[in-house]
Short mmCIF file of C-alpha atoms in Angstrom, two decimals:
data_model
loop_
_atom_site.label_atom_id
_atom_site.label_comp_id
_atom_site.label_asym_id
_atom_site.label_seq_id
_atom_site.Cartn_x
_atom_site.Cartn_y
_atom_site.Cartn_z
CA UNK A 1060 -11.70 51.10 70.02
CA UNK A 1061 -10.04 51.56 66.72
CA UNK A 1062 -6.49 50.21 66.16
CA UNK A 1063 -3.26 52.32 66.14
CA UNK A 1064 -1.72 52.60 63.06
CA UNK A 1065 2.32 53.67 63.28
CA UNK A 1066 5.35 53.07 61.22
CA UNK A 1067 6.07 49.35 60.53
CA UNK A 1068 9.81 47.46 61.26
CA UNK A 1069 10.34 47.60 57.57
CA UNK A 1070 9.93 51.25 57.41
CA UNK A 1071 11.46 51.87 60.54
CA UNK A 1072 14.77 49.98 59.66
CA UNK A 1073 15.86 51.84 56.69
CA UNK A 1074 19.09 53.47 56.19
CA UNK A 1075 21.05 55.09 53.13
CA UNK A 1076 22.48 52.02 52.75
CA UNK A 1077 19.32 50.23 52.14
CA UNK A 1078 18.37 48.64 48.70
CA UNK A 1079 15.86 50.63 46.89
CA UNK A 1080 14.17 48.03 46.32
CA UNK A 1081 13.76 47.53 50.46
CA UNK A 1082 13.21 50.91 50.62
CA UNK A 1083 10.49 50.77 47.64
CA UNK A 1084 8.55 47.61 49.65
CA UNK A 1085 8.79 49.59 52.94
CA UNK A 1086 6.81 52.59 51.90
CA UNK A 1087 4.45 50.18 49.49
CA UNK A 1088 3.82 48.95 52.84
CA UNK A 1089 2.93 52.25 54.19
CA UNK A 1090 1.00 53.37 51.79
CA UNK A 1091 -1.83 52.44 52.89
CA UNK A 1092 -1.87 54.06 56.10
CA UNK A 1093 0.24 57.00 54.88
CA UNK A 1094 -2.01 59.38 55.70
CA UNK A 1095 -3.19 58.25 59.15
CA UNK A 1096 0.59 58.11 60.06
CA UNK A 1097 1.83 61.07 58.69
CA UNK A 1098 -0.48 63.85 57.53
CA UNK A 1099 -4.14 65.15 58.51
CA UNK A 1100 -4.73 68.54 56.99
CA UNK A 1101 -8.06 70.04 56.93
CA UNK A 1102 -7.68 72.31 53.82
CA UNK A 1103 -10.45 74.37 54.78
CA UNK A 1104 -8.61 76.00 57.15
CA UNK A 1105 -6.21 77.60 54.54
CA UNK A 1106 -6.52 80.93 53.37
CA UNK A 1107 -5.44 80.85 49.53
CA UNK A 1108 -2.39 83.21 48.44
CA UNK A 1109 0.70 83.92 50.57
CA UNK A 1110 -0.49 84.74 53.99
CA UNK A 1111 -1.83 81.91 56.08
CA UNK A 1112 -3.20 81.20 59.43
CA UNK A 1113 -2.04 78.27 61.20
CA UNK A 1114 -3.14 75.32 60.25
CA UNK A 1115 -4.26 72.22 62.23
CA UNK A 1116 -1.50 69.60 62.98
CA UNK A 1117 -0.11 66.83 61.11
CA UNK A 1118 -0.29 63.46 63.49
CA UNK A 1119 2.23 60.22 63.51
CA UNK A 1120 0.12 57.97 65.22
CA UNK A 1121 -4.24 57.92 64.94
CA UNK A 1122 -6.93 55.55 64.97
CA UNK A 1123 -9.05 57.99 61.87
CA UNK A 1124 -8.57 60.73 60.52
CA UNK A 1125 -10.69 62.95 63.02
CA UNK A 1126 -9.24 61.04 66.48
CA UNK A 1127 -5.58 61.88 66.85
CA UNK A 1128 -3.63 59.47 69.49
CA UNK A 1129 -0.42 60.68 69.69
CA UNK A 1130 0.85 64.12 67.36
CA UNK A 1131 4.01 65.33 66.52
CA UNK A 1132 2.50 68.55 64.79
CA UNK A 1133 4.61 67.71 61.61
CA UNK A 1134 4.46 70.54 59.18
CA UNK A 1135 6.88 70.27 56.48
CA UNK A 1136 4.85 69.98 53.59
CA UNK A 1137 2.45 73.10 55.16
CA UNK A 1138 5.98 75.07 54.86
CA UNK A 1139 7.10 73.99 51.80
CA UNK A 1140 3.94 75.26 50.05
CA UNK A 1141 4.66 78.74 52.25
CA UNK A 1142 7.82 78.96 51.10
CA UNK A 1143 6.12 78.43 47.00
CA UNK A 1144 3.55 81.59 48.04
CA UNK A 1145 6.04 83.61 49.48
CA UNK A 1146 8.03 83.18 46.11
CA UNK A 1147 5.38 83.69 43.70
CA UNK A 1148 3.82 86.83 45.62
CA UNK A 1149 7.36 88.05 44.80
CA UNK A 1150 8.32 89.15 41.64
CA UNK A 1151 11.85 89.80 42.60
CA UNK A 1152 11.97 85.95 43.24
CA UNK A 1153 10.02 84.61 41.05
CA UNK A 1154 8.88 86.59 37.81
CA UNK A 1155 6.63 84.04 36.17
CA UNK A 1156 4.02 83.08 38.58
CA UNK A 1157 1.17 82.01 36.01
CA UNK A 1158 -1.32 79.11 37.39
CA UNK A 1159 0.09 76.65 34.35
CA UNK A 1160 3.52 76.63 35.58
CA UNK A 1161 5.28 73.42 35.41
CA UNK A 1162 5.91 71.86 38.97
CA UNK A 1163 7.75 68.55 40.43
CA UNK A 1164 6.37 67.28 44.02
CA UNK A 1165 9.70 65.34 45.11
CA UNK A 1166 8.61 63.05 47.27
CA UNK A 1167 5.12 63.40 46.61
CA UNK A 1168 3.83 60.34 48.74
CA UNK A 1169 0.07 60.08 48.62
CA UNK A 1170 -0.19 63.85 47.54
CA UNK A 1171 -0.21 66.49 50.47
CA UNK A 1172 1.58 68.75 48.39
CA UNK A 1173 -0.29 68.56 45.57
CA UNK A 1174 -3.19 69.34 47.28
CA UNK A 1175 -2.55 72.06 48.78
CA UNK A 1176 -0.98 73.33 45.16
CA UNK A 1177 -4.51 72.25 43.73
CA UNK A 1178 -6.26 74.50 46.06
CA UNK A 1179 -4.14 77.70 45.20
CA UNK A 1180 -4.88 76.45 41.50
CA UNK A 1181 -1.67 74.92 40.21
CA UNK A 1182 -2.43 71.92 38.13
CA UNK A 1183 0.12 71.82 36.16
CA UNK A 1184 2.02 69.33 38.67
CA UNK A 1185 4.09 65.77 38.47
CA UNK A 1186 4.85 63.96 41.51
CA UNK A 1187 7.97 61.75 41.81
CA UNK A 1188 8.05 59.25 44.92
CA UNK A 1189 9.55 56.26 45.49
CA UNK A 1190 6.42 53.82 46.06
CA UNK A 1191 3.82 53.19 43.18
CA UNK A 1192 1.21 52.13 46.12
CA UNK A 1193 1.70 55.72 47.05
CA UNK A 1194 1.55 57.22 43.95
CA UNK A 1195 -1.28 55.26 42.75
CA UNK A 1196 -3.25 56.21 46.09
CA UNK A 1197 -2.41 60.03 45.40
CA UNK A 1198 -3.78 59.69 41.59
CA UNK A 1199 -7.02 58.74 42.91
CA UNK A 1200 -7.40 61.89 44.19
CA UNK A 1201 -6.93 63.69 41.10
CA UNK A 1202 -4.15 66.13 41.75
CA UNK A 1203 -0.92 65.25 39.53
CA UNK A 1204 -0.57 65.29 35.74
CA UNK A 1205 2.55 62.54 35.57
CA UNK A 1206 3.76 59.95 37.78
CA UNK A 1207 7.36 59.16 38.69
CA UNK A 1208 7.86 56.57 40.20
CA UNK A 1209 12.15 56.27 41.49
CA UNK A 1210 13.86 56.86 44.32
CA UNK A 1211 15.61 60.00 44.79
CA UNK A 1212 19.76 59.74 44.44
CA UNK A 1213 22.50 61.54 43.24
CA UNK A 1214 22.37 58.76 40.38
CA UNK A 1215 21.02 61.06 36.86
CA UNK A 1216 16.80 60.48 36.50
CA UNK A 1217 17.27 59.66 33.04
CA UNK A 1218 12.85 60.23 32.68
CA UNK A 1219 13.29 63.38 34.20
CA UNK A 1220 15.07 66.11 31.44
CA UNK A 1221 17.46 69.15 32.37
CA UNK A 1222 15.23 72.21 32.90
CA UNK A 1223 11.92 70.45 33.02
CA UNK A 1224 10.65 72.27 35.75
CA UNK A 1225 9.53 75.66 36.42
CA UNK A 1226 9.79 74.43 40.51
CA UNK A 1227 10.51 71.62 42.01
CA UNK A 1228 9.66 71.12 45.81
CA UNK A 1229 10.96 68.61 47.94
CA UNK A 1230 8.87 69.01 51.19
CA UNK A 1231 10.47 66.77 53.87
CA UNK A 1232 12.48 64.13 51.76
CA UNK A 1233 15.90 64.97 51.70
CA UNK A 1234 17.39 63.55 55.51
CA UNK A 1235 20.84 62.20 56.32
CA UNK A 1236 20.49 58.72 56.68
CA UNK A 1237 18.23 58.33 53.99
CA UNK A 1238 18.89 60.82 51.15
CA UNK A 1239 22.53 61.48 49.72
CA UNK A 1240 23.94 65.09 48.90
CA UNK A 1241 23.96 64.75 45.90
CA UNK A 1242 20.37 64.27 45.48
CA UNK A 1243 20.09 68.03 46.08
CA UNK A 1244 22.47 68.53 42.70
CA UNK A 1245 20.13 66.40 41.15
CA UNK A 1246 16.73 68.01 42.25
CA UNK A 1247 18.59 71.45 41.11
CA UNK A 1248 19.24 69.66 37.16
CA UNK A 1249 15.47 69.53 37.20
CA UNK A 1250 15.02 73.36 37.63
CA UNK A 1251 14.86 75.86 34.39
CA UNK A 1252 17.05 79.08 34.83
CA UNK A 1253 14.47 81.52 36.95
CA UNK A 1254 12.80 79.01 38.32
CA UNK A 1255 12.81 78.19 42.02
CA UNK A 1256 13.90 74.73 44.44
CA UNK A 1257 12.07 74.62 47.54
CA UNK A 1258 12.38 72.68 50.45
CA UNK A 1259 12.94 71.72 54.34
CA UNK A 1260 15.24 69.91 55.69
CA UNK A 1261 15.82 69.41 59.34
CA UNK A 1262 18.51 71.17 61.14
CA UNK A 1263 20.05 68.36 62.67
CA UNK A 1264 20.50 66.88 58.82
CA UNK A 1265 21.96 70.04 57.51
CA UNK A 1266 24.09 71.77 60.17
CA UNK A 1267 26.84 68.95 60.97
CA UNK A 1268 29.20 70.01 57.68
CA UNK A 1269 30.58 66.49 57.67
CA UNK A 1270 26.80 65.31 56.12
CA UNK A 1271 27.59 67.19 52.90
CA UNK A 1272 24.26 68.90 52.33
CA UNK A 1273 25.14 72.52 53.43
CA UNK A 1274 27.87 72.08 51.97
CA UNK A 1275 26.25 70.94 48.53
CA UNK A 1276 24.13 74.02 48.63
CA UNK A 1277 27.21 76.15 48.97
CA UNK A 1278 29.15 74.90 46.26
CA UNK A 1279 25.96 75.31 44.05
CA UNK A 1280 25.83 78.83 45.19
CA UNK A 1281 29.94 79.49 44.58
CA UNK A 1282 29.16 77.95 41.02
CA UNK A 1283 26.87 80.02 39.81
CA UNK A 1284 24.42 77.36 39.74
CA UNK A 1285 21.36 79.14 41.83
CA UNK A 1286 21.05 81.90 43.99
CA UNK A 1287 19.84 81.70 48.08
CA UNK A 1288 16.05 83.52 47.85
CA UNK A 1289 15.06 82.38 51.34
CA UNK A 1290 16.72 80.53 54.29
CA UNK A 1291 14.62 80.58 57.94
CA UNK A 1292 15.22 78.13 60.64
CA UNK A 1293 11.29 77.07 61.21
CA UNK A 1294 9.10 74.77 63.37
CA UNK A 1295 8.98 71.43 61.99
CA UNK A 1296 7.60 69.19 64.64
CA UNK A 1297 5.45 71.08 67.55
CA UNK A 1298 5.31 68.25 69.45
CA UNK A 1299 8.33 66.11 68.73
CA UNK A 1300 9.29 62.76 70.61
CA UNK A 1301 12.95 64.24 70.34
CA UNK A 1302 14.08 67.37 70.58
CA UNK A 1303 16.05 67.22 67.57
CA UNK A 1304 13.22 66.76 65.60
CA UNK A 1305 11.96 70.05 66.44
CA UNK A 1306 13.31 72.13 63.65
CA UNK A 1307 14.25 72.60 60.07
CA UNK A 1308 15.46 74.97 57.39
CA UNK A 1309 12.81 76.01 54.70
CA UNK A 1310 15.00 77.14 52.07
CA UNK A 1311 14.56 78.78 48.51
CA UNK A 1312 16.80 79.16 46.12
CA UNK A 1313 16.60 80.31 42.45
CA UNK A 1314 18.36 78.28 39.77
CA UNK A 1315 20.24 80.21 37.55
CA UNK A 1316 21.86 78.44 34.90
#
């Protein structure tokens, strides 16, 4: 019988008061297996363009790829990329929808993003993640122009410039415990005026006001800053080993100045 492959104690022992460079070593450590504990999509099963069918489930534990042992149906980046079609099908949200838009994959691990972007025929994308195992894993598969490799803060991304992005989605990344508010004030810097931040965040992260990210996104709203395009309260984990895992906000908003 194959071996299980899970989360290891490194991983699992990170909080937002780890060092990044613990926090770099635990998911170097991951890397490896990234994709066996995380994420199993079967692209095939995608429709390209805005409406899709459901797709198969993500897994946490598995012994392959095809053999799932124990699944907690993760979908975040499948609704991250939703929430992208939705907004360029719409002109109202998104006016400049050509294939060579510029894009940031925050978070982009070992690439599930990306390829799902690649399929719909965006190209034009950078992925940013914290790990270089990951992100030299995901750029043997071909689907990223640039590499980023830093953690995501509320510190400035000094290789990143103001307005470098036409969209930036952050599929799953930005959790209390491990991300700070401001991070979210940091992924919005990114973001040219019209263009569009995407991503989920789970319920349980962004209700309690006393966590600062609802709040974050209000006072970014109050300012003038973006625009709310799209808030839903969506499935995150079908089969979660705690109920509070069950759901997030996928969230849109457009940047406007």
């Amino acid at each position: 019988m194959a071996k299980k492959v899970g989360y290891n104690q490194r991983f699992l022992n990170l909080t937002i008061d780890s060092p990044v460079e613990e926090s770099k070593l635990a998911y170097d450590e991951m890397a490896p297996v990234w994709d066996q504990v995380t994420i199993v999509t079967d692209l095939t099963i995608f429709p390209l363009g805005g409406k899709h069918t459901q797709p198969r489930e993500a897994l946490l534990v598995c012994t392959t790829k095809a053999q799932i042992m124990d699944n907690q149906g993760y979908k975040g980046h499948i609704l991250c990329v939703e929430g992208f079609d939705r907004a360029v099908d719409s002109t109202e949200v998104f006016a400049n929808p050509q294939k060579d838009i510029k894009i940031l994959d925050v978070g982009a691990g070992t690439g599930a993003v990306g390829e799902m972007l690649k399929a719909r025929g965006f190209t034009n994308v950078d992925a940013l993640d914290i790990s270089q195992e990951m992100l030299n894993l995901a750029a043997k598969r071909g689907l990223y122009k640039n590499f980023i490799c830093a953690p995501l803060t509320d510190t400035r991304m000094e290789m990143i410039d103001t307005a470098e992005y036409d969209v930036v989605l952050c599929a799953g990344v930005i959790v209390y415990g491990q991300v700070k508010p401001g991070a979210i004030e940091e992924c919005a810097r990114f973001v040219k005026p019209g263009g569009l931040f995407i991503f989920s965040i789970r319920c349980d992260s962004y209700d309690p006001i006393d966590y600062g990210f609802s709040s974050t996104c209000q006072k970014l709203e109050e300012t003038g800053k973006w625009r709310l395009a799209l808030k839903e309260k969506r499935e995150l984990h079908s089969n979660p080993v705690e109920e509070r895992l069950r759901y997030c906000y996928l969230i849109t908003y457009k940047v406007l100045q």
